[in-house]
Tab-separated table of C-alpha atoms and ligand atoms in Angstrom:
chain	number	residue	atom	x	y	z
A	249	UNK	CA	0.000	0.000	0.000
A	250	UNK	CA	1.442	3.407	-0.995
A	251	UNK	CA	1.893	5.133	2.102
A	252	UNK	CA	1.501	9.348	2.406
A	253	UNK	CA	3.995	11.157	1.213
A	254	UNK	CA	6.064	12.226	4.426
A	255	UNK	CA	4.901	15.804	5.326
A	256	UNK	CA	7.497	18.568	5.238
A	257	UNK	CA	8.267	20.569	7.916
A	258	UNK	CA	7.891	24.721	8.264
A	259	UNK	CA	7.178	26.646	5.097
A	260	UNK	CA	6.699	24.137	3.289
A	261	UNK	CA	4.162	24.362	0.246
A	262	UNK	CA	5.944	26.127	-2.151
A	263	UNK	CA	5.487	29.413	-3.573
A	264	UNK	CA	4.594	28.307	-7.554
A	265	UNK	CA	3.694	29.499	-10.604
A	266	UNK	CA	0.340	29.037	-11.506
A	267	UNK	CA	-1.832	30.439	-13.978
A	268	UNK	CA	-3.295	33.821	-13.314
A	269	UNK	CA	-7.282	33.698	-13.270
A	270	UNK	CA	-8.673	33.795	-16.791
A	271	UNK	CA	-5.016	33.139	-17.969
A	272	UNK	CA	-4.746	30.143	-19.477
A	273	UNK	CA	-1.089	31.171	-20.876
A	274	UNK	CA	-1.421	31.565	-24.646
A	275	UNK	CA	-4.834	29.517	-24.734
A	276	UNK	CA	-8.138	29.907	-23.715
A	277	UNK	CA	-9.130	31.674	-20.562
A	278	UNK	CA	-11.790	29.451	-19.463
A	279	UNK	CA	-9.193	26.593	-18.158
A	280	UNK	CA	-8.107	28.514	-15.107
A	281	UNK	CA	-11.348	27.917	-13.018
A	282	UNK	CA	-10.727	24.139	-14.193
A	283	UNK	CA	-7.230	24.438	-12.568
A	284	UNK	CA	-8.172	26.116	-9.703
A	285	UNK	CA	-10.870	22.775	-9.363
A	286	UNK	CA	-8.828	20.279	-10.342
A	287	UNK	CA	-5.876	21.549	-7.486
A	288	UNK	CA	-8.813	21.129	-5.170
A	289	UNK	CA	-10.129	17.916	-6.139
A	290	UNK	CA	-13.857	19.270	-7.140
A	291	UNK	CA	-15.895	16.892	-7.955
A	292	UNK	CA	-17.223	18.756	-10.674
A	293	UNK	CA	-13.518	18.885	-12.799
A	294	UNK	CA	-14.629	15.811	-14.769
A	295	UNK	CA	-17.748	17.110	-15.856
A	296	UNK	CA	-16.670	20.245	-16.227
A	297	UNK	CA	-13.761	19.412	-18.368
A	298	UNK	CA	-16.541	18.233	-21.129
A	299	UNK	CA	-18.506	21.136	-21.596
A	300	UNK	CA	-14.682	23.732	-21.142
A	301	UNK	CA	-12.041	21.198	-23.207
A	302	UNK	CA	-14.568	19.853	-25.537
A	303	UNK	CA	-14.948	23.296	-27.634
A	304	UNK	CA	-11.244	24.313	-27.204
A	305	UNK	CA	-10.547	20.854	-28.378
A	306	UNK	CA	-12.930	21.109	-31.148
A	307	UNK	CA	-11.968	24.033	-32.658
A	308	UNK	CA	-7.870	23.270	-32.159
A	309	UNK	CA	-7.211	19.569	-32.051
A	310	UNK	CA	-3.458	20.427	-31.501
A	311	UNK	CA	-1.563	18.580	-29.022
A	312	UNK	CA	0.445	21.678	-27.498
A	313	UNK	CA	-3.333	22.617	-25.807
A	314	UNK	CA	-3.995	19.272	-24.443
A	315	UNK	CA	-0.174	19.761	-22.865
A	316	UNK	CA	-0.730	23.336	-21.514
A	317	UNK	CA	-3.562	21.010	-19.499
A	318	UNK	CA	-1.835	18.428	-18.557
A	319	UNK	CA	1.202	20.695	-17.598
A	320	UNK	CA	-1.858	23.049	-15.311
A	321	UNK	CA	-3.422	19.968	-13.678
A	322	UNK	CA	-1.759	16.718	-13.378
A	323	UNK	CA	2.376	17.667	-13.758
A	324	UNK	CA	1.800	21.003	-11.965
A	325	UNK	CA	4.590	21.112	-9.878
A	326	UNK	CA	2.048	21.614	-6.737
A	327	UNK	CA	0.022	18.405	-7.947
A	328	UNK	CA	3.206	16.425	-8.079
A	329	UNK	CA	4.374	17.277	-5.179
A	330	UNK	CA	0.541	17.352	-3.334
A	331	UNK	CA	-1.227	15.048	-5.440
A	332	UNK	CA	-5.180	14.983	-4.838
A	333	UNK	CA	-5.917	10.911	-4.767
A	334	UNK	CA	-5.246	8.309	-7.493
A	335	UNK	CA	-8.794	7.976	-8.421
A	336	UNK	CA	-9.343	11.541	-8.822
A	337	UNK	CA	-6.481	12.068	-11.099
A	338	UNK	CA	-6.906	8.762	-12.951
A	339	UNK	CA	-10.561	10.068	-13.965
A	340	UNK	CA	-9.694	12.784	-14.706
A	341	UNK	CA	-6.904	11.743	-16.814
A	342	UNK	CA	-9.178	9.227	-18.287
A	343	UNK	CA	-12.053	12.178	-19.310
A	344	UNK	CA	-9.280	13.845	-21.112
A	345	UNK	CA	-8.225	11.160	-23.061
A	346	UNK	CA	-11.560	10.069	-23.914
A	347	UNK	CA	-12.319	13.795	-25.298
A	348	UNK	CA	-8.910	13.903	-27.052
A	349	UNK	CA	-9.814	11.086	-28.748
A	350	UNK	CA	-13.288	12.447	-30.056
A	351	UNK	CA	-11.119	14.641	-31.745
A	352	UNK	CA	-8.916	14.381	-35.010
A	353	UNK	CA	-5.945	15.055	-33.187
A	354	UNK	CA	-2.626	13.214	-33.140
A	355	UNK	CA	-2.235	11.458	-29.748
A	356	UNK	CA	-0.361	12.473	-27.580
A	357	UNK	CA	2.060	10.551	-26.159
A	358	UNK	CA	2.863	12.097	-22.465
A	359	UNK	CA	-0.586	12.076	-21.730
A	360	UNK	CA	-0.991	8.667	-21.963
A	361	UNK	CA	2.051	7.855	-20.073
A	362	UNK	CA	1.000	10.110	-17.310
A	363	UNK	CA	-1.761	7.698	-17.078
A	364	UNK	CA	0.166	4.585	-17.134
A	365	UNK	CA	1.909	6.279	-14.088
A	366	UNK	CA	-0.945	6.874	-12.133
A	367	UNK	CA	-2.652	3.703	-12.825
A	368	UNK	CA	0.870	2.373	-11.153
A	369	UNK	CA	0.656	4.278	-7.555
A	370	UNK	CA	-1.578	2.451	-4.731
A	371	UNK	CA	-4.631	4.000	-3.394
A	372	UNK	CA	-4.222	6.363	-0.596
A	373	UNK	CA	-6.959	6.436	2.513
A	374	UNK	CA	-5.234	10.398	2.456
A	375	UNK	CA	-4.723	12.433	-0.584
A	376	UNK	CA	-3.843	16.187	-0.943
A	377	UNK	CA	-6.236	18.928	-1.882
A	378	UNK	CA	-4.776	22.295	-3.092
A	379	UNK	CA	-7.173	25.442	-2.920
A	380	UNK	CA	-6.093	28.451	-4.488
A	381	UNK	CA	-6.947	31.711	-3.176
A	382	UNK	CA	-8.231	34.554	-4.771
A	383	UNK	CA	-5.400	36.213	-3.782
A	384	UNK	CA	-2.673	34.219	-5.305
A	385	UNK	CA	-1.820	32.157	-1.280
A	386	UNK	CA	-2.285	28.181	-1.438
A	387	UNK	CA	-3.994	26.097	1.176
A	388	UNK	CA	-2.419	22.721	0.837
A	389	UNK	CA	-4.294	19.934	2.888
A	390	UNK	CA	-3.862	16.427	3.880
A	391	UNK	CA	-7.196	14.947	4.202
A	392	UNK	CA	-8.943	11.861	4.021
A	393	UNK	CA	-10.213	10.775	0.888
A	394	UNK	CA	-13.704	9.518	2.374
A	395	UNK	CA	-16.516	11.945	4.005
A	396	UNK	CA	-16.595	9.940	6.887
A	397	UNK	CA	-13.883	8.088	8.943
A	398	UNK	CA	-12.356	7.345	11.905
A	399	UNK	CA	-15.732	7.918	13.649
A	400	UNK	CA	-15.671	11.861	12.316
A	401	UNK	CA	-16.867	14.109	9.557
A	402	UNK	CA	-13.829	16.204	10.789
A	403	UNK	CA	-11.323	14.810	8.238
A	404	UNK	CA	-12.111	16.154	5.298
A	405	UNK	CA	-13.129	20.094	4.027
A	406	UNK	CA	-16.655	20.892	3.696
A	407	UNK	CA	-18.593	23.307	1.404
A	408	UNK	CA	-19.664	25.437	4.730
A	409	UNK	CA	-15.907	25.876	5.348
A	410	UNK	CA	-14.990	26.958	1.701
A	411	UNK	CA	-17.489	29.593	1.970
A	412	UNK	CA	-16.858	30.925	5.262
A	413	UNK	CA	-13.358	31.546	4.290
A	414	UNK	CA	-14.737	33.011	0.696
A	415	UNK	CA	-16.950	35.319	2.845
A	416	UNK	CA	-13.710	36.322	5.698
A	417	UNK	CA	-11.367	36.946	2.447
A	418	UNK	CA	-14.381	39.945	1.338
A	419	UNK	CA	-14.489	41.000	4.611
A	420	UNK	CA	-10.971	41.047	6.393
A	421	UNK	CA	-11.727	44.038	8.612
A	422	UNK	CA	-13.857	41.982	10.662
A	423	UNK	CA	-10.398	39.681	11.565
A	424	UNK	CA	-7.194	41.903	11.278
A	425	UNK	CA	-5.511	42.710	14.438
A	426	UNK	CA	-8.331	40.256	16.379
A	427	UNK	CA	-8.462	37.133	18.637
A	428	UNK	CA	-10.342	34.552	16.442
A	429	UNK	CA	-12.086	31.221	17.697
A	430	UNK	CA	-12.972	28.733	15.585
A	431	UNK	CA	-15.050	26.193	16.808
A	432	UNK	CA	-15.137	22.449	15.499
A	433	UNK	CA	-12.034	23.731	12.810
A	434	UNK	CA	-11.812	20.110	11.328
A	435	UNK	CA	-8.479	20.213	9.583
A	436	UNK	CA	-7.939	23.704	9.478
A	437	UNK	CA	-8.764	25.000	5.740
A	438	UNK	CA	-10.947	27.938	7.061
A	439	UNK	CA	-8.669	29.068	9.653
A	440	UNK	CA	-5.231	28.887	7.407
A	441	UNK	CA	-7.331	30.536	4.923
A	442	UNK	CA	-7.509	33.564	7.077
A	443	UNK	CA	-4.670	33.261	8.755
A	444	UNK	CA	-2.740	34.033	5.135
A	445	UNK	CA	-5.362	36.435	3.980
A	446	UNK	CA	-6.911	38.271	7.064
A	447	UNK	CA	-3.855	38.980	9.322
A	448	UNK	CA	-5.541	38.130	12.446
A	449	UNK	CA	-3.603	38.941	15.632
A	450	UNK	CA	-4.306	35.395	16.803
A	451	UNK	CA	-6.045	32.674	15.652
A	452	UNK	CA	-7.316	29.536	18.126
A	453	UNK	CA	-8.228	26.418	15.844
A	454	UNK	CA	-10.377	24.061	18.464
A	455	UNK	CA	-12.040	20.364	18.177
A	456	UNK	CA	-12.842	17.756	20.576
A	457	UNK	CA	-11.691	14.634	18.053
A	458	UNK	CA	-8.014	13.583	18.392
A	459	UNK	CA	-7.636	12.255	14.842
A	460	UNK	CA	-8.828	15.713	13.554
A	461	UNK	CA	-6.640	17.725	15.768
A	462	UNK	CA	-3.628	15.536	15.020
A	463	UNK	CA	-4.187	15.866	11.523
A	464	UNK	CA	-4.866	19.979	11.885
A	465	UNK	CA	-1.756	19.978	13.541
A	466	UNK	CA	0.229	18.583	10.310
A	467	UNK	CA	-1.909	20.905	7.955
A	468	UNK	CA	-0.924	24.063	9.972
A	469	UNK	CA	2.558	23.253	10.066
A	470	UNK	CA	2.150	22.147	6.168
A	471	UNK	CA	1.146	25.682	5.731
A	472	UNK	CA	4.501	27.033	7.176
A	473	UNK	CA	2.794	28.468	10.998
A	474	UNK	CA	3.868	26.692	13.736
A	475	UNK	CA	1.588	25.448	16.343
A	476	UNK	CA	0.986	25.438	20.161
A	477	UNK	CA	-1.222	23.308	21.321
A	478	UNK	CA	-3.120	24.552	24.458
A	479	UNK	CA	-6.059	23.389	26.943
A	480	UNK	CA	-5.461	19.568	27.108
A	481	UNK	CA	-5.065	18.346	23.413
A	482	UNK	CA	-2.723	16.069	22.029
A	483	UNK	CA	0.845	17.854	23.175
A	484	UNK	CA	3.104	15.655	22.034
A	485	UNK	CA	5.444	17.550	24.411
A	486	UNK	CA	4.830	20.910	23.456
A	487	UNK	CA	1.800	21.774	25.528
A	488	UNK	CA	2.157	25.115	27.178
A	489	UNK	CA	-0.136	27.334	29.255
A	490	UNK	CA	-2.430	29.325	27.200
A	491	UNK	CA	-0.828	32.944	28.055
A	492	UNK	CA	2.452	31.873	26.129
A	493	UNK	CA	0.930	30.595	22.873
A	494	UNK	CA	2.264	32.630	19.943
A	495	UNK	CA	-0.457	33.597	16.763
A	496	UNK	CA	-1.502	29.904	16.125
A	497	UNK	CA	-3.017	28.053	18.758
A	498	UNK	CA	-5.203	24.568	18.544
A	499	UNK	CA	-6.980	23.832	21.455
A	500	UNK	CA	-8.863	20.706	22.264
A	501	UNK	CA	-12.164	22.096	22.999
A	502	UNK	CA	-15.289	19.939	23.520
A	503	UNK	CA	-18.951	21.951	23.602
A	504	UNK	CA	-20.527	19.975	26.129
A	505	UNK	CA	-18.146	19.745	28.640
A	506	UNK	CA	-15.579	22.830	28.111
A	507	UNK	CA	-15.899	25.121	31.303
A	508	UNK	CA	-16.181	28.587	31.588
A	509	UNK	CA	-12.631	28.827	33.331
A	510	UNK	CA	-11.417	27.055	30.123
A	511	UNK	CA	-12.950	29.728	27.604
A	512	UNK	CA	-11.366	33.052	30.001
A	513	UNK	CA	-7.950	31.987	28.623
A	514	UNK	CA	-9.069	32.535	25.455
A	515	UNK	CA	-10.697	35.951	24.759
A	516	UNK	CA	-11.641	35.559	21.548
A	517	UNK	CA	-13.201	39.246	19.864
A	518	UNK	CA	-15.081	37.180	16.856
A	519	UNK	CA	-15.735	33.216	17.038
A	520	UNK	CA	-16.674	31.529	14.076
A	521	UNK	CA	-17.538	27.661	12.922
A	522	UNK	CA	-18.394	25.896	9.347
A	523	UNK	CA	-20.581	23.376	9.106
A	524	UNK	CA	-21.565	22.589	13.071
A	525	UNK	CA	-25.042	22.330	12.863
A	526	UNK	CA	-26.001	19.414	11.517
A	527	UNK	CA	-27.312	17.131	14.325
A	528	UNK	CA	-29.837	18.551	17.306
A	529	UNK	CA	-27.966	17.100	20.138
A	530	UNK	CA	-24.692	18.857	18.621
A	531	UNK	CA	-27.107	21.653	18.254
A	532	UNK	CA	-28.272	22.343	22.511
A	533	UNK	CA	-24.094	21.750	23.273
A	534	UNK	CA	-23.378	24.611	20.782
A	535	UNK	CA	-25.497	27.233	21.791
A	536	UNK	CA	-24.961	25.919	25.490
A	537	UNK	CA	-20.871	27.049	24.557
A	538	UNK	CA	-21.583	30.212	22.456
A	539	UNK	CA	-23.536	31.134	26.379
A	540	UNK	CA	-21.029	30.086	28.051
A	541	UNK	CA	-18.352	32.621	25.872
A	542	UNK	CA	-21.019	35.347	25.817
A	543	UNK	CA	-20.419	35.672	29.525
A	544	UNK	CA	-16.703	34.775	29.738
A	545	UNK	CA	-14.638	38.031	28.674
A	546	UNK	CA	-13.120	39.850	31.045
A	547	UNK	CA	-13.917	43.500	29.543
A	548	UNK	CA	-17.682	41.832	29.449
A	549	UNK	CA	-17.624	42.624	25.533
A	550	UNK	CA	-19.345	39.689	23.549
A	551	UNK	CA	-17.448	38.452	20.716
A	552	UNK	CA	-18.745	38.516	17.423
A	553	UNK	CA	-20.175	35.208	16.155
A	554	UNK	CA	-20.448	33.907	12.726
A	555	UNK	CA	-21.632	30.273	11.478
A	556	UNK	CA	-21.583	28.870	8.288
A	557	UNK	CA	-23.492	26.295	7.305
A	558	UNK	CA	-25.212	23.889	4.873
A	559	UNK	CA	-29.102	23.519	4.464
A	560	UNK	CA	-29.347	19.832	4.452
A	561	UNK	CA	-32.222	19.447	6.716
A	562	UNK	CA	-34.430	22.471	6.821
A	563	UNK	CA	-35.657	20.896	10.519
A	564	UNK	CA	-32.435	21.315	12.175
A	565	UNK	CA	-31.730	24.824	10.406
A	566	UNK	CA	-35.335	25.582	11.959
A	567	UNK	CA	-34.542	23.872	15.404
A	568	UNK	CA	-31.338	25.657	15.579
A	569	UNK	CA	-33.025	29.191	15.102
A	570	UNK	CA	-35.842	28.111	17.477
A	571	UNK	CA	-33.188	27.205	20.052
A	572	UNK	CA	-31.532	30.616	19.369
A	573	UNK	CA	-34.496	31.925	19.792
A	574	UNK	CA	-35.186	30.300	22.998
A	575	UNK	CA	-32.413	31.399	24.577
A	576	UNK	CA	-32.523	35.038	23.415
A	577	UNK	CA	-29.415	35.193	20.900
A	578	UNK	CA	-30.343	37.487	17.985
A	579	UNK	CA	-29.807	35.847	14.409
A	580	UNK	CA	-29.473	37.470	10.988
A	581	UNK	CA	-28.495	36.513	7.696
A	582	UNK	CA	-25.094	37.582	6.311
A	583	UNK	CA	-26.154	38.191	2.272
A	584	UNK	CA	-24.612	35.789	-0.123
A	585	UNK	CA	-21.103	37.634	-1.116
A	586	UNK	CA	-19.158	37.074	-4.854
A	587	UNK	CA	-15.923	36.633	-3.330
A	588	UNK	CA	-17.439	33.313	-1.517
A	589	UNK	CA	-17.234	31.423	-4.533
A	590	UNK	CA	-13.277	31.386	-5.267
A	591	UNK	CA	-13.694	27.288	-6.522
A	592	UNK	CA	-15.536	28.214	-9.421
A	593	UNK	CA	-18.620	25.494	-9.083
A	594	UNK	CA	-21.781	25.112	-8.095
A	595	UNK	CA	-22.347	26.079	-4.655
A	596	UNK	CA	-24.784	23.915	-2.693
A	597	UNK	CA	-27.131	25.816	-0.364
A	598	UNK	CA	-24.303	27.447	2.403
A	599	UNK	CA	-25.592	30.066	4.421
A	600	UNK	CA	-23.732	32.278	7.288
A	601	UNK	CA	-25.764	33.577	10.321
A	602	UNK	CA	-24.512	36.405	12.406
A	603	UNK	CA	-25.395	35.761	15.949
A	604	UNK	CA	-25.211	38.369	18.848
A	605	UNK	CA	-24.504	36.398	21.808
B	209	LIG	C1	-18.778	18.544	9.559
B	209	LIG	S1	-17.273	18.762	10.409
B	209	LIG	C2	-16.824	20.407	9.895
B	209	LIG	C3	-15.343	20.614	9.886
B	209	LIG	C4	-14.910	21.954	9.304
B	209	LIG	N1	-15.399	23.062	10.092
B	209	LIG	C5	-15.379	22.091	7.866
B	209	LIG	O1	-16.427	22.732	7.645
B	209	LIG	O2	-14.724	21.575	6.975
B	209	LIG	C6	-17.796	19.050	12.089
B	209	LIG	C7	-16.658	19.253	13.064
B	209	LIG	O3	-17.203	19.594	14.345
B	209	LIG	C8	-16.495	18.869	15.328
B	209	LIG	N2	-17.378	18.680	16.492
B	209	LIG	C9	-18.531	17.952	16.551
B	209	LIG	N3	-19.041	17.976	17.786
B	209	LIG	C10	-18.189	18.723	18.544
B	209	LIG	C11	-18.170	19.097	19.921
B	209	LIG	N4	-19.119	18.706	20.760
B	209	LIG	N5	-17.157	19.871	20.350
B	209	LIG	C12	-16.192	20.285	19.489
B	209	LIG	N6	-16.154	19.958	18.177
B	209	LIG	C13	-17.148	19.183	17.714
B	209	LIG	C14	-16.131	17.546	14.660
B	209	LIG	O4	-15.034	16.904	15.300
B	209	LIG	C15	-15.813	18.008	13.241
B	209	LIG	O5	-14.450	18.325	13.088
């Protein structure tokens, strides 16, 4: 079994060249969003490749386009080194091939050997997923390659979270020079996110499962921040008291049984979370915490609470706003913002709630 690829220490993900948006160099425009999907794994690359490649294709069968693709996607130098998972890049390959060939064009000889390659490798339980940024950074993850495992949704990125750090990129004022919370931070993509785009003054990462905090721990450090682990997470022998802990802190931080002593440490002036609310007994320990923080800053100055979420089950979405309700913390809408969709693809329906706790 092909193991993952060992992950680098400090600084690692290289800065590289990639293609600006809408600048496919010397070709068409239209294959940068495909890029910028294909880096992070979208689901929708292979079907979007038909309706972008096929009229390219069509209308210039020559091989030196099909290689500008291959060059943006597969041998990018970021792919290569983080490659999303066999499967992915095997279909994908596969799509391109299979459209290639609907043409009159010569083959094309790397392209099929870059397939024999990947149909060499092992598959991976973990794979890499490379999100661009609208403003040129790169979140590289290592996450699982299914939704669930391990017992947790935690190890992988979800829609909520893409958005969330769509919406913070639009709005950075609301996190420069601020403490940030995030709760339930799964493997970190929001909070690196805004940690290289929103120049927060410090930014606490929390989750109660080990595998996910372990594995946040590697992405942060993937990212080139270094960690402190605070609270009573997994220290590996770096644990230190919350009052030392530099700009990037993870703390193990479970909703239903975190104490108010616990949360004074912290301070946070906004708290935020993607993709919480999706079950009503995680839904009464959530609110119980966002209480327990509205009361536990020293200067008595509530922090500023944002939640992003999915619309899955309209009950819960209505049994969280009842509960809200029910306690007395106010709720509105944040609109839908352009900047939130930086992937390019069909957005399922994410919505983030302001809450005034
Ligand atoms: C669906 S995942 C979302 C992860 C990430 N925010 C994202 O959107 O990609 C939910 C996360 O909430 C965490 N979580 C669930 N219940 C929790 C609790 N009681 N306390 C802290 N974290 C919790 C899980 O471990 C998991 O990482």
């Amino acid at each position: 079994m092909r193991g993952l690829p060992a992950l680098p220490g400090p600084a690692a993900v290289p800065a590289l060249p990639l293609c600006a948006a809408g600048a496919w160099p010397g070709r068409a425009g239209a294959a940068a969003p495909l890029q910028r999907r294909f880096l992070a794994a979208r689901a929708l690359t292979v079907a979007a490749l038909a309706s972008e490649l096929e009229q390219n294709l069509r209308a210039a069968p020559d091989s030196p386009l099909l290689r500008d693709i291959l060059h943006q996607t597969v041998l990018h130098p970021l792919c290569v080194k983080y490659p999303p998972s066999t499967k992915y890049r095997r279909c994908f390959l596969t799509e391109l091939i299979k459209k290639h060939e609907s043409t009159a064009a010569e083959p094309l000889d790397e392209l099929y050997n870059t397939l024999a390659d990947v149909l060499k490798e092992e598959e991976s339980t973990q794979c890499y997923k490379n999100y661009l940024l609208p403003t040129g950074d790169c979140v590289t993850l290592s996450e699982s390659t299914a939704m669930i495992s391990g017992g947790t949704t935690g190890l992988v990125t979800w829609e909520a979270a893409l958005h969330l750090a769509g919406w913070a990129g639009g709005n950075p004022e609301v996190f420069r020079a601020r403490t940030v919370l995030e709760l339930g931070s799964g493997i970190g993509f929001t909070g690196i996110a805004i940690c290289k785009t929103c120049q927060p003054k410090t930014y606490i990462f929390s989750d109660c499962h080990p595998c996910v905090l372990r594995q946040l721990g590697e992405n942060i450090r993937l990212n080139g921040f270094e960690v402190t682990w605070c609270i009573q997470t997994e220290p590996q022998g770096q644990e230190v008291e919350a009052k030392n802990c530099p700009k990037l802190m993870v703390a193990e931080l479970d909703w239903g049984s975190v104490t108010e002593e616990q949360l004074v440490g912290l301070q946070p002036d906004v708290v935020i979370a993607a993709d919480v609310v999706y079950d009503p007994e995680i839904i009464l320990a959530l609110i119980g915490m966002l209480q327990k923080l509205s009361t536990s800053r020293a200067d008595r100055k509530a922090p500023e609470v944002f939640i992003a979420f999915t619309l899955r089950n309209p009950d819960t979405y209505h049994l969280f706003q009842a509960q809200l309700d029910k306690v007395g913390i106010r709720w509105q809408i944040i609109p839908a913002h352009g900047n939130s969709n930086f992937l390019y693809d069909v957005q399922p329906n994410v919505t983030i709630l302001q809450l005034f706790i």
